[in-house]
XYZ file of C-alpha atoms in Angstrom:
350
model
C -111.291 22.787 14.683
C -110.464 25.839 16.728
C -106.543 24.782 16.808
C -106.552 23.803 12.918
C -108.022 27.370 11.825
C -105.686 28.821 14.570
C -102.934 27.273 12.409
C -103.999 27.776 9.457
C -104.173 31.914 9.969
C -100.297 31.368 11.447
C -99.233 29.958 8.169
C -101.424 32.676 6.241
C -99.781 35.522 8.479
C -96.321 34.184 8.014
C -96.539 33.831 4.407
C -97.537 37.952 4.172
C -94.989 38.348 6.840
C -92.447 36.871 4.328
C -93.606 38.454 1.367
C -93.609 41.670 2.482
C -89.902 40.837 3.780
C -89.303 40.173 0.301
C -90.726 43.142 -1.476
C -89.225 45.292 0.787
C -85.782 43.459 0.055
C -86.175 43.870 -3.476
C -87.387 47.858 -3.184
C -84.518 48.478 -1.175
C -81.983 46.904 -3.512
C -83.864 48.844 -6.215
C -81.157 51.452 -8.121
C -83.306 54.824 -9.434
C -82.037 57.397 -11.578
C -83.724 60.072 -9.138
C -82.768 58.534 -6.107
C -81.208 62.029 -5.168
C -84.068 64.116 -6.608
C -85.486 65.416 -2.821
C -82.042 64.869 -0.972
C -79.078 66.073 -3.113
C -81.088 67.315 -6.394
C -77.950 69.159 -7.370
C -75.285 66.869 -7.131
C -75.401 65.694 -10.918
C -74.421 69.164 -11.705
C -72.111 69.510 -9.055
C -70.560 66.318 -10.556
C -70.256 67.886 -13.673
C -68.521 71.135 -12.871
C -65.553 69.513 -10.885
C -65.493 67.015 -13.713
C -65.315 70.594 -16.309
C -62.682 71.892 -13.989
C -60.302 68.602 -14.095
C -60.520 68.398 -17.658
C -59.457 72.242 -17.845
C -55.726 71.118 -17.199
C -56.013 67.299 -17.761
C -57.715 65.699 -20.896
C -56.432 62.483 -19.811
C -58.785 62.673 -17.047
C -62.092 61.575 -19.180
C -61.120 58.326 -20.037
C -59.345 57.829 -16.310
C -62.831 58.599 -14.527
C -64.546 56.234 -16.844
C -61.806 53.611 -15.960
C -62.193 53.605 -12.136
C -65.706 53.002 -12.525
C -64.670 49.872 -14.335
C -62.284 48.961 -12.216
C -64.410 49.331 -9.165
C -67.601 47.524 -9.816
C -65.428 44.455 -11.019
C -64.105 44.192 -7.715
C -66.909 43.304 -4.805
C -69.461 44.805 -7.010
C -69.640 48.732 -7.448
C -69.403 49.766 -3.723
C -66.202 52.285 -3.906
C -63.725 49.492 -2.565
C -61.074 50.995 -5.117
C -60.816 54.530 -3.437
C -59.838 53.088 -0.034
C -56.550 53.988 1.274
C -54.515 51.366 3.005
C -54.961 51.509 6.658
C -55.088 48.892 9.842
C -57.331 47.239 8.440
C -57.493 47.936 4.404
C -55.118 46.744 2.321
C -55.814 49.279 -0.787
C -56.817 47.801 -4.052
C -54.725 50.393 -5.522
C -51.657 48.781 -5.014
C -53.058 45.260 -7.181
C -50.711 45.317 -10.229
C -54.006 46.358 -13.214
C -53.682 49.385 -10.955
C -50.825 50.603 -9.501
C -49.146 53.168 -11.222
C -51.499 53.125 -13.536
C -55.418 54.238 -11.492
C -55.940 57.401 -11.765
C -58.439 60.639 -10.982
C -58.755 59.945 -7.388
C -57.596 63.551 -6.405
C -60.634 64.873 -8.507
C -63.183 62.028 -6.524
C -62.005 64.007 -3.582
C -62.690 67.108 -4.895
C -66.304 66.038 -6.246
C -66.997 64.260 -2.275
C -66.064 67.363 -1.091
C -68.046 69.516 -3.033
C -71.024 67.201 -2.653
C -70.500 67.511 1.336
C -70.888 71.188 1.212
C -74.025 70.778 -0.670
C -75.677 68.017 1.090
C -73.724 65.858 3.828
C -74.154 62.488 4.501
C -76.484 61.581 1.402
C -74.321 60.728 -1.407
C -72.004 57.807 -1.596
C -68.956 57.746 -3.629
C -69.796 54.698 -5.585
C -72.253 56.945 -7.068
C -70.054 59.699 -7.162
C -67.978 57.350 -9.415
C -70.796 56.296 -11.269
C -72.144 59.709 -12.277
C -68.675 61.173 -12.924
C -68.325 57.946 -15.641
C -71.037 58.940 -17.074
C -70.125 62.599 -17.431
C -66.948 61.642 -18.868
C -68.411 59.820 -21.650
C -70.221 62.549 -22.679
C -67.943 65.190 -22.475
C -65.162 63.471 -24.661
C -68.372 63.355 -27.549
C -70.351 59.983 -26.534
C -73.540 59.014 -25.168
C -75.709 60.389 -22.186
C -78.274 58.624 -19.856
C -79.679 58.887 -16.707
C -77.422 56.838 -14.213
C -78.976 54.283 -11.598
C -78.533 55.988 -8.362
C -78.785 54.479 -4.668
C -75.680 52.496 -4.234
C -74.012 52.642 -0.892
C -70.221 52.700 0.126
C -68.153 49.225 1.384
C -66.117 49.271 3.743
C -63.904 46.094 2.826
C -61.448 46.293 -0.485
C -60.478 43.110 -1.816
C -56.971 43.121 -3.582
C -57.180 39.292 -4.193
C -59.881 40.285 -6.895
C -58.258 43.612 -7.885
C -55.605 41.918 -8.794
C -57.676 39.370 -11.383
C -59.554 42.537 -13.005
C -59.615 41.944 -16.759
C -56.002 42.372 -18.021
C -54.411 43.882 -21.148
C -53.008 40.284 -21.675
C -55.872 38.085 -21.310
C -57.310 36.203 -24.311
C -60.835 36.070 -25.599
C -62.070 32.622 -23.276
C -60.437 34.901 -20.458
C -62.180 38.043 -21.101
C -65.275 35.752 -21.465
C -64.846 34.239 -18.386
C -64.153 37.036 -16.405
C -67.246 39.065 -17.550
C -69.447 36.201 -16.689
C -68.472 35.821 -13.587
C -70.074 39.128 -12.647
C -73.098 38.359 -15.038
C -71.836 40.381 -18.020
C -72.295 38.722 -21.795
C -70.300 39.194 -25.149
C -72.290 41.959 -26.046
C -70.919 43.889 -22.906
C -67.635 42.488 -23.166
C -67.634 44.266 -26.552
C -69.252 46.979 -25.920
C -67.507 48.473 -22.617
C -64.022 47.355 -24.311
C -64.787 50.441 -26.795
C -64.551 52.973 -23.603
C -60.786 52.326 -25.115
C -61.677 54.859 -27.724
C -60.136 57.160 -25.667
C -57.369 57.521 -23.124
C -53.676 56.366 -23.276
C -52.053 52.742 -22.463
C -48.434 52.358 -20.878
C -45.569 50.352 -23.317
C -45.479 47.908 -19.997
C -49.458 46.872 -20.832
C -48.501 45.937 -24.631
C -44.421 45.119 -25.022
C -45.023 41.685 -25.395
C -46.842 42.225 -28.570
C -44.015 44.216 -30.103
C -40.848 41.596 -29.293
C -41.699 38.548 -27.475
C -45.109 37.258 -28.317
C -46.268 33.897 -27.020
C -42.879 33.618 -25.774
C -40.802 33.501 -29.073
C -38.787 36.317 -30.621
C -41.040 37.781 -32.916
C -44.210 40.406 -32.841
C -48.159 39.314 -32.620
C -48.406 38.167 -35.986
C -52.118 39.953 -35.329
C -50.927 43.194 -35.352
C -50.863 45.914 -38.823
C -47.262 45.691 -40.038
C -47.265 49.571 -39.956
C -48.795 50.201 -36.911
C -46.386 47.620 -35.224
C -43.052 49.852 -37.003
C -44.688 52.726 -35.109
C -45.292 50.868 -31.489
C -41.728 50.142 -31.786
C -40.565 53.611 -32.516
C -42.594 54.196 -29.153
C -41.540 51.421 -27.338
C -38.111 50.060 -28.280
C -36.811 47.037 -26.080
C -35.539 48.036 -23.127
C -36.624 51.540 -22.713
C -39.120 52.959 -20.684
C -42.258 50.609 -19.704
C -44.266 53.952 -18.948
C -44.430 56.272 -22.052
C -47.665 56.318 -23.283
C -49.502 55.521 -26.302
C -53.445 56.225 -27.743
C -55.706 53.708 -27.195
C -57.567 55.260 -30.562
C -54.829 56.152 -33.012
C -57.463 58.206 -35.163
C -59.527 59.758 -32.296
C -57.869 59.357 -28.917
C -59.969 62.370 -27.021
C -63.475 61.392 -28.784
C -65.251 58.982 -27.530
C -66.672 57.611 -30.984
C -66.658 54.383 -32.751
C -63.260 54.154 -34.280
C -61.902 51.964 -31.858
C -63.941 49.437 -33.786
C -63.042 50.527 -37.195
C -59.456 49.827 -35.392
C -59.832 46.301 -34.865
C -60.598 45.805 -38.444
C -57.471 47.098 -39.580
C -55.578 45.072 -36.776
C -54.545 48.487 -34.812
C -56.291 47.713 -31.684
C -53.440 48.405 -29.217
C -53.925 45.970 -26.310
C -53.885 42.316 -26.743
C -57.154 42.355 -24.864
C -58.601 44.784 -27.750
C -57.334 42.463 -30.868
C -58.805 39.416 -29.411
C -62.229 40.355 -29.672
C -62.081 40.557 -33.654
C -58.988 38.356 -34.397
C -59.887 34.905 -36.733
C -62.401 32.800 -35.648
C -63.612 35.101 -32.582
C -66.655 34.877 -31.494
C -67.238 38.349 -31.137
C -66.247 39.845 -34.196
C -69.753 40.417 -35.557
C -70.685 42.760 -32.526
C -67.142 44.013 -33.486
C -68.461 44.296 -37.576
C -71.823 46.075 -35.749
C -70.570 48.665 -33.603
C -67.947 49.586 -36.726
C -70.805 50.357 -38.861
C -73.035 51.859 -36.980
C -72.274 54.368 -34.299
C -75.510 54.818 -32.888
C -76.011 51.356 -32.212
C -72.828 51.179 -30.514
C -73.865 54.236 -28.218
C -76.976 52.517 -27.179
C -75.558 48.664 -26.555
C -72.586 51.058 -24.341
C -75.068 52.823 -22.151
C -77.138 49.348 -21.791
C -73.829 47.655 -20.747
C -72.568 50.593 -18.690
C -75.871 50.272 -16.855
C -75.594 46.729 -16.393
C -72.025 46.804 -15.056
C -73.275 49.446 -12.519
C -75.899 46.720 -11.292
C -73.318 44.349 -10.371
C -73.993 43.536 -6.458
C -74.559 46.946 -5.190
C -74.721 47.915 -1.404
C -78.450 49.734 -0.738
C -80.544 49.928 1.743
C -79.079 49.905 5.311
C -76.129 47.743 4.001
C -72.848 49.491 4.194
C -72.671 53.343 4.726
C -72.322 56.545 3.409
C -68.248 57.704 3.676
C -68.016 61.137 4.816
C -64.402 60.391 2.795
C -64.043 58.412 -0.229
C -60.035 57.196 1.025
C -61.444 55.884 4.220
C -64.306 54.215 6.480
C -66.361 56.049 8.436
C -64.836 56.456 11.994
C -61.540 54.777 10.724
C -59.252 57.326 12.791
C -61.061 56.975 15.827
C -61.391 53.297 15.619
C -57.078 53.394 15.099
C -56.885 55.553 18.516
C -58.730 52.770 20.106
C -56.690 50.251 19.015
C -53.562 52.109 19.755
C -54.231 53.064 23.266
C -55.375 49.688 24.155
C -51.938 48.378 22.951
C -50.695 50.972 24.974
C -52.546 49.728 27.686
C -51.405 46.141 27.621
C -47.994 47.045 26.713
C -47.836 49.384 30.454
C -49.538 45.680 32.175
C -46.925 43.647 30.862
């Protein structure tokens, strides 16, 4: 009797054991929007000035920031994988073709890290950094604010395999589909964050094919407004240079507004990518049809998706760490001296 209560309070006291294992698990993996509020309550702000100061001799920048956020939480989740440098044992995601020559802004990440550092060290991680400066972005080119989901901690892997399979300017609709699912992202996200192309500028390279050689025959995307094409070509003529660039937004291409919608109903969306989601028969033209006609609702469904996007398998908790440098891992110099002077070493015992 003694041994079967005994037993009974071991299975009991396990089963609160695990539970609280669990809750704690879940609290830690828990995002806030005032995560920083008693550590770093200034660093929103801080964000925001560097972000003012970039834009002072850049208005490209906006729409760049707002990119590498993109680009880095489709990659291992957003954990700041995309700001890593190459070193002995990184090989940068920057160098993946949707990115190379074509990333850009992380000269003003540096700046915000460092500005952050002098304020409070050690506390904020630059996948928030990116995060927050997104979000700044988007409102300083005219859109939407919110309060961004704060508590994400730095990787210190990059994964170029998966850089190099980010959502392309090429891909059709089941493609874009696909790709969005497989980090948990619907249509309605799909659609939404593919209007942060309401501002910023896209090289010829990203969009020649539409112009010339479509589908691998001689002529133009048969998608694409007859006058808009005439005007891609005086841009882009075969053979000349792959990186002028062009609007995303023909109407607005500093705002960050709804035209980019209104766009695709005209058949000016510049990128393949952009077209497919409101060409014949797609399957997301009525989110297309709702986000044209009503700006407000496309604000809201953009923050909602933005939000989402920044909940795709964060680091928190004790997982990962806190670069004191958004190019490299903590303690990556040091760790190279090791690793030199014990090749040193065995190269002197051989």
């Amino acid at each position: 009797m003694a041994s079967s209560s005994s037993s009974q309070w071991l299975t009991a006291s396990l089963a609160f054991i695990l539970t609280l294992l669990l809750l704690l698990r879940e609290s830690q993996a828990q995002l806030s929007s005032t995560f920083y509020d008693s550590t770093c309550p200034n660093v929103s702000s801080i964000v925001l000035d560097q972000v003012q100061q970039a834009q002072k001799s850049d208005t490209r920048i906006l729409a760049s920031l707002t990119r590498l956020f993109f680009h880095d939480c489709f990659v291992n989740g957003c954990d700041g994988s995309i700001l890593l440098d190459n070193s002995s044992t990184i090989v940068t995601e920057k160098d993946a073709a949707p990115n190379n020559n074509s990333a850009r802004g992380f000269d003003v990440v540096d700046n915000i890290k460092a500005a952050v550092e002098n304020s409070c060290s050690g506390i904020v991680s630059c996948a928030d950094i990116l995060a927050l400066a997104a979000e700044v972005s988007v409102n300083l080119s005219g859109g939407p604010k919110w309060s961004v989901l704060l508590g994400r901690r730095d990787g210190t892997t990059a994964n170029i395999t998966a850089a190099n399979n980010l959502p392309g300017p090429r891909d059709n609709l089941t493609t874009l589909q696909q790709k969005f699912n497989d980090v948990g992202l619907n249509d309605t996200d799909l659609v939404a964050l593919s209007g942060g192309h309401t501002f910023g500028r896209a090289q010829c390279r990203t969009f020649i094919n539409r112009l010339y050689n479509f589908s691998d025959n001689s002529t133009a995307d048969p998608s694409l407004n007859s006058t808009y094409l005439a005007t891609l070509q005086n841009n882009c003529p075969q053979g000349g240079n792959g990186s002028v660039l062009n609007n995303l937004d023909l109407t607005t291409p500093d705002t960050f507004d709804n035209n980019y919608f209104t766009n695709l109903q005209t058949n000016e969306g510049l990128l393949q990518s952009d077209q497919e989601l409101y060409n014949t028969g797609a399957s997301t033209a009525s989110i297309v049809d709702q986000f044209a006609a009503n700006q407000t609702v496309f604000f809201e469904s953009f923050i909602a998706s933005m939000i989402n996007m920044g909940n795709i398998s964060p680091l928190t908790g004790s997982a990962g760490e806190i670069r004191s440098d958004c190019k490299k891992v903590n303690g990556a110099s040091e760790q190279y001296t090791i690793r030199m002077a014990v090749k040193d070493l065995s190269s002197a015992e051989a």
